[in-house]
Amino acid sequence: MKSSKNVTVVGAGSWGTALAMVLADNGLEVRLWGHKKEQIDEINSRHTNQKYLKDIELPQSIIGYHDLGESLDGVDTIILAVPTKAIRGVLGQIQEVQRAPLTVVHVSKGIEPDSLLRISELIEDEMAPENLHTVVVLSGPSHAEEVSLRHPTTVTVSSKDMKAAEEVQDLFMNMNFRVYTNPDLLGVEIGGALKNIIALAAGITDGLGYGDNAKAALITRGLAEIARLGTKMGANPLTFSGLTGIGDLIVTCTSVHSRNWRAGNMLGKGHNLDEVLANMGMVVEGVRTTKAAHQLAEKYEVNMPITDALYDVLFNKVEAKEAVDHLMGRVKTNEMEDLVNILGERLT
Ligand SMILES: NC(=O)C1=CN([C@@H]2O[C@H](COP(=O)(O)OP(=O)(O)OC[C@H]3O[C@@H](n4cnc5c(N)ncnc54)[C@H](OP(=O)(O)O)[C@@H]3O)[C@@H](O)[C@H]2O)C=CC1
Ligand SMILES: O=C(CO)COP(=O)(O)O
């Protein structure tokens, strides 16, 4: 038994359920809130969540809740595990029923289009200051399917309040789930969100049958454009060589577990976006994030050719092959110069 803390996981999808398992393995009685009654009944009676984690037996110490107020009773920390586009609505519901300020540990990977807020900023924007103690992000290369099988996984936590981040590190850390800290909140959130864009693109080139050279190019040049934008926004460029940068890019661009990769793969094979999203049955964060990143690139005047190409495929009906041809046919350039210039600007 590691902790007597009461924790509620808000969102009973793949990631919320897998994280609830980590906390249960650490000796906590975990409350798992979901908005679908049948699913909560399944969690409590059969100790499974078949739609999201097929054939996984959940620990009995995970208790499903359908009543949000009840799930938050006596709780000071929540793990917020819903898709980015559901966050404002769910926080609205939480604020109607919460009785004490909350530490919100968010695990979502996205950026809100138009407002261009990162998730920690979105939470601060949506929650009244008296309802919010602090925000911590947990992010990194971590497919729920593998975490639920207790396979070795590493993630990073970050916050403006690093003491709170360290408490979250202690809460989750175990022999299968190793948690690091990184004080660069902006870099951690940007890396986690933008890797989904590159995973969609990697799925597309795999769907087109282009193979490993193309994928390696996407991962490394994708990292270059994520690092350019993140560094211009104020992140530590070294964060992008860590778990929430290259780490999450590798896992998402190369794994069949990735919904972003799978969606891209179907696009590359010629299916249209509506068809792909309708078939997925789970969130594909990279689609909305592409819109947000396209807007961020314009705002910060950063060159993001892969993001632009994907934006055209998703929203301007450009054929995937045509987008790749366009990327390959751009004017010659230097591999590192843009990032070096951005770093130089920051020093002056
Ligand atoms: N899956 C993974 O391996 C990882 C996911 N993440 C991130 O975690 C976040 C959540 O993803 P994930 O769990 O995978 O997504 P899933 O699609 O697996 O599950 C999302 C869950 O949120 C619920 N939900 C959606 N909208 C609402 C709402 N308005 N109110 C209440 N519940 C809602 C869904 O309910 P319903 O069943 O009704 O749709 C579902 O239970 C994403 O940002 C993702 O990028 C991060 C790391 C790993
Ligand atoms: O973020 C993830 C792994 O780190 C999950 O990626 P997908 O949302 O593409 O499945």
Short mmCIF file of C-alpha atoms in Angstrom, two decimals, residues 10-246:
data_model
loop_
_atom_site.label_atom_id
_atom_site.label_comp_id
_atom_site.label_asym_id
_atom_site.label_seq_id
_atom_site.Cartn_x
_atom_site.Cartn_y
_atom_site.Cartn_z
CA VAL A 10 -12.55 11.41 -14.99
CA GLY A 11 -13.10 9.66 -18.34
CA ALA A 12 -13.47 5.89 -18.70
CA GLY A 13 -11.89 5.51 -22.15
CA SER A 14 -8.68 3.63 -22.92
CA TRP A 15 -6.25 5.98 -21.23
CA GLY A 16 -8.35 6.77 -18.15
CA THR A 17 -8.92 3.05 -17.54
CA ALA A 18 -5.25 2.10 -18.03
CA LEU A 19 -4.13 4.88 -15.66
CA ALA A 20 -6.72 3.76 -13.10
CA MET A 21 -5.05 0.32 -13.27
CA VAL A 22 -1.62 1.86 -12.52
CA LEU A 23 -3.06 3.66 -9.48
CA ALA A 24 -4.86 0.50 -8.33
CA ASP A 25 -1.60 -1.45 -8.64
CA ASN A 26 -0.08 1.19 -6.34
CA GLY A 27 -2.60 0.35 -3.61
CA LEU A 28 -5.18 3.08 -4.18
CA GLU A 29 -8.91 2.57 -4.25
CA VAL A 30 -9.58 4.35 -7.53
CA ARG A 31 -12.82 5.95 -8.60
CA LEU A 32 -13.37 5.83 -12.36
CA TRP A 33 -16.09 8.17 -13.61
CA GLY A 34 -17.73 7.69 -16.99
CA HIS A 35 -20.81 9.22 -18.59
CA LYS A 36 -22.27 5.94 -19.91
CA LYS A 37 -24.23 3.96 -17.31
CA GLU A 38 -23.91 0.56 -19.08
CA GLN A 39 -20.15 0.92 -19.23
CA ILE A 40 -19.91 1.76 -15.50
CA ASP A 41 -22.15 -1.21 -14.71
CA GLU A 42 -19.79 -3.42 -16.73
CA ILE A 43 -16.76 -2.08 -14.82
CA ASN A 44 -18.41 -2.78 -11.44
CA SER A 45 -20.01 -6.13 -12.22
CA ARG A 46 -17.58 -7.78 -14.66
CA HIS A 47 -14.41 -5.75 -13.93
CA THR A 48 -13.82 -5.19 -17.63
CA ASN A 49 -14.08 -2.28 -20.06
CA GLN A 50 -14.30 -4.29 -23.27
CA LYS A 51 -14.84 -1.43 -25.71
CA TYR A 52 -11.65 0.34 -24.66
CA LEU A 53 -9.35 -2.37 -23.22
CA LYS A 54 -10.36 -5.65 -24.78
CA ASP A 55 -9.91 -8.77 -22.62
CA ILE A 56 -8.21 -6.92 -19.75
CA GLU A 57 -9.30 -7.79 -16.22
CA LEU A 58 -9.52 -4.66 -14.07
CA PRO A 59 -8.43 -4.73 -10.41
CA GLN A 60 -11.41 -4.91 -8.02
CA SER A 61 -10.18 -1.73 -6.32
CA ILE A 62 -11.28 0.26 -9.39
CA ILE A 63 -14.82 1.38 -8.63
CA GLY A 64 -16.89 2.79 -11.48
CA TYR A 65 -19.05 5.88 -10.87
CA HIS A 66 -21.77 7.33 -13.04
CA ASP A 67 -22.67 10.14 -10.63
CA LEU A 68 -19.96 12.78 -10.94
CA GLY A 69 -20.71 14.47 -7.59
CA GLU A 70 -20.48 11.16 -5.74
CA SER A 71 -17.21 10.31 -7.51
CA LEU A 72 -15.66 13.58 -6.32
CA ASP A 73 -16.81 13.38 -2.71
CA GLY A 74 -13.74 13.73 -0.42
CA VAL A 75 -11.36 13.86 -3.39
CA ASP A 76 -8.67 16.51 -3.87
CA THR A 77 -6.97 15.14 -7.02
CA ILE A 78 -8.52 14.16 -10.34
CA ILE A 79 -6.95 12.57 -13.39
CA LEU A 80 -8.67 14.27 -16.34
CA ALA A 81 -8.69 11.74 -19.20
CA VAL A 82 -11.22 12.92 -21.77
CA PRO A 83 -10.47 14.09 -25.34
CA THR A 84 -9.42 17.74 -25.70
CA LYS A 85 -12.70 18.80 -27.26
CA ALA A 86 -14.68 17.45 -24.26
CA ILE A 87 -12.56 19.16 -21.58
CA ARG A 88 -14.46 22.46 -21.25
CA GLY A 89 -17.83 20.70 -20.98
CA VAL A 90 -16.59 18.17 -18.42
CA LEU A 91 -14.90 20.89 -16.32
CA GLY A 92 -18.22 22.79 -16.36
CA GLN A 93 -19.97 19.71 -14.94
CA ILE A 94 -17.23 19.19 -12.34
CA GLN A 95 -17.52 22.76 -11.10
CA GLU A 96 -21.24 22.33 -10.53
CA VAL A 97 -20.65 19.49 -8.06
CA GLN A 98 -17.15 19.81 -6.57
CA ARG A 99 -16.88 20.74 -2.90
CA ALA A 100 -13.17 21.53 -2.58
CA PRO A 101 -10.39 22.92 -4.80
CA LEU A 102 -8.87 20.26 -7.03
CA THR A 103 -5.44 19.35 -8.31
CA VAL A 104 -6.14 18.50 -11.95
CA VAL A 105 -3.73 16.01 -13.53
CA HIS A 106 -4.44 16.19 -17.25
CA VAL A 107 -3.33 13.46 -19.64
CA SER A 108 -4.80 14.74 -22.90
CA LYS A 109 -2.72 15.50 -25.97
CA GLY A 110 -4.14 18.44 -27.87
CA ILE A 111 -4.35 22.19 -28.38
CA GLU A 112 -7.64 24.05 -28.63
CA PRO A 113 -8.11 25.47 -32.14
CA ASP A 114 -8.80 29.23 -32.38
CA SER A 115 -8.00 30.03 -28.72
CA LEU A 116 -4.68 28.20 -29.29
CA LEU A 117 -4.59 27.32 -25.60
CA ARG A 118 -2.55 24.39 -24.36
CA ILE A 119 -4.53 22.05 -22.08
CA SER A 120 -3.12 23.45 -18.82
CA GLU A 121 -4.06 26.96 -20.03
CA LEU A 122 -7.50 25.76 -21.10
CA ILE A 123 -8.10 24.29 -17.61
CA GLU A 124 -7.02 27.55 -15.97
CA ASP A 125 -9.26 29.46 -18.37
CA GLU A 126 -12.31 27.29 -17.68
CA MET A 127 -12.04 26.77 -13.92
CA ALA A 128 -12.75 29.45 -11.34
CA PRO A 129 -9.55 30.09 -9.31
CA GLU A 130 -11.27 28.98 -6.09
CA ASN A 131 -12.04 25.59 -7.70
CA LEU A 132 -8.51 24.88 -8.87
CA HIS A 133 -5.56 24.08 -6.67
CA THR A 134 -3.05 23.37 -9.43
CA VAL A 135 -2.62 21.71 -12.85
CA VAL A 136 -0.14 18.92 -13.61
CA VAL A 137 0.39 17.28 -17.02
CA LEU A 138 1.34 13.61 -17.43
CA SER A 139 2.55 12.79 -20.95
CA GLY A 140 4.92 10.53 -22.86
CA PRO A 141 5.20 7.41 -25.03
CA SER A 142 2.45 5.29 -23.51
CA HIS A 143 -0.18 3.29 -25.36
CA ALA A 144 -3.00 2.31 -23.01
CA GLU A 145 -3.05 -1.22 -24.45
CA GLU A 146 0.53 -1.86 -23.28
CA VAL A 147 0.15 -0.08 -19.93
CA SER A 148 -2.87 -2.29 -19.20
CA LEU A 149 -0.65 -5.35 -19.83
CA ARG A 150 1.81 -3.89 -17.31
CA HIS A 151 4.57 -3.63 -19.93
CA PRO A 152 7.43 -1.23 -19.05
CA THR A 153 6.42 2.36 -19.80
CA THR A 154 8.03 5.75 -19.15
CA VAL A 155 6.29 9.13 -18.93
CA THR A 156 6.99 12.68 -17.78
CA VAL A 157 5.10 14.97 -15.42
CA SER A 158 5.29 18.75 -15.43
CA SER A 159 3.60 21.71 -13.78
CA LYS A 160 4.14 25.34 -12.81
CA ASP A 161 4.15 23.83 -9.32
CA MET A 162 6.93 21.24 -9.40
CA LYS A 163 6.13 20.07 -5.87
CA ALA A 164 2.70 19.03 -7.13
CA ALA A 165 4.36 17.35 -10.15
CA GLU A 166 6.59 15.37 -7.78
CA GLU A 167 3.54 14.26 -5.80
CA VAL A 168 1.98 13.00 -9.04
CA GLN A 169 5.28 11.27 -9.87
CA ASP A 170 5.05 9.42 -6.51
CA LEU A 171 1.38 8.59 -7.07
CA PHE A 172 1.95 6.80 -10.40
CA MET A 173 5.50 5.48 -10.14
CA ASN A 174 5.92 1.69 -9.96
CA MET A 175 8.06 -1.11 -11.42
CA ASN A 176 6.12 -1.06 -14.72
CA PHE A 177 5.43 2.65 -14.94
CA ARG A 178 8.42 4.94 -14.51
CA VAL A 179 7.69 8.65 -14.14
CA TYR A 180 10.19 11.46 -14.73
CA THR A 181 9.78 15.16 -13.98
CA ASN A 182 10.53 18.04 -16.38
CA PRO A 183 9.88 21.67 -15.39
CA ASP A 184 9.26 22.70 -19.03
CA LEU A 185 5.44 22.62 -18.98
CA LEU A 186 5.13 24.34 -22.37
CA GLY A 187 7.55 21.97 -24.09
CA VAL A 188 5.96 18.85 -22.56
CA GLU A 189 2.46 19.89 -23.68
CA ILE A 190 3.52 21.02 -27.17
CA GLY A 191 5.51 17.82 -27.82
CA GLY A 192 2.65 15.59 -26.65
CA ALA A 193 0.07 17.40 -28.75
CA LEU A 194 2.00 17.87 -31.99
CA LYS A 195 3.36 14.33 -32.29
CA ASN A 196 -0.17 13.25 -33.28
CA ILE A 197 0.09 15.36 -36.46
CA ILE A 198 3.26 13.55 -37.47
CA ALA A 199 1.71 10.15 -36.58
CA LEU A 200 -1.19 10.89 -38.94
CA ALA A 201 1.33 11.79 -41.65
CA ALA A 202 3.36 8.60 -40.96
CA GLY A 203 0.18 6.55 -41.25
CA ILE A 204 -0.50 8.21 -44.59
CA THR A 205 2.93 7.39 -46.05
CA ASP A 206 2.61 3.81 -44.76
CA GLY A 207 -0.85 3.66 -46.38
CA LEU A 208 0.70 4.86 -49.63
CA GLY A 209 3.25 2.03 -49.31
CA TYR A 210 6.27 4.34 -49.03
CA GLY A 211 8.09 2.37 -46.30
CA ASP A 212 10.74 3.10 -43.72
CA ASN A 213 12.79 5.88 -45.34
CA ALA A 214 9.70 8.06 -45.57
CA LYS A 215 8.74 7.30 -41.98
CA ALA A 216 12.22 8.12 -40.66
CA ALA A 217 12.09 11.36 -42.63
CA LEU A 218 8.72 12.25 -41.12
CA ILE A 219 9.83 11.48 -37.57
CA THR A 220 13.04 13.53 -37.79
CA ARG A 221 11.73 16.43 -39.89
CA GLY A 222 8.51 16.34 -37.83
CA LEU A 223 10.60 16.68 -34.70
CA ALA A 224 12.44 19.60 -36.35
CA GLU A 225 9.22 21.54 -36.96
CA ILE A 226 7.80 20.72 -33.51
CA ALA A 227 11.06 21.92 -31.94
CA ARG A 228 11.03 25.12 -34.06
CA LEU A 229 7.50 26.04 -33.01
CA GLY A 230 7.96 24.98 -29.38
CA THR A 231 11.26 26.86 -29.05
CA LYS A 232 9.79 30.01 -30.61
CA MET A 233 6.93 29.77 -28.07
CA GLY A 234 9.46 29.59 -25.23
CA ALA A 235 10.03 25.86 -24.61
CA ASN A 236 13.39 24.35 -23.70
CA PRO A 237 14.60 22.82 -27.02
CA LEU A 238 16.09 19.86 -25.09
CA THR A 239 12.59 18.76 -24.06
CA PHE A 240 11.99 17.69 -27.67
CA SER A 241 14.80 15.14 -27.43
CA GLY A 242 13.07 13.62 -24.39
CA LEU A 243 10.10 11.33 -23.72
CA THR A 244 7.47 13.87 -24.70
CA GLY A 245 9.33 14.75 -27.94
CA ILE A 246 11.18 12.07 -29.85
#
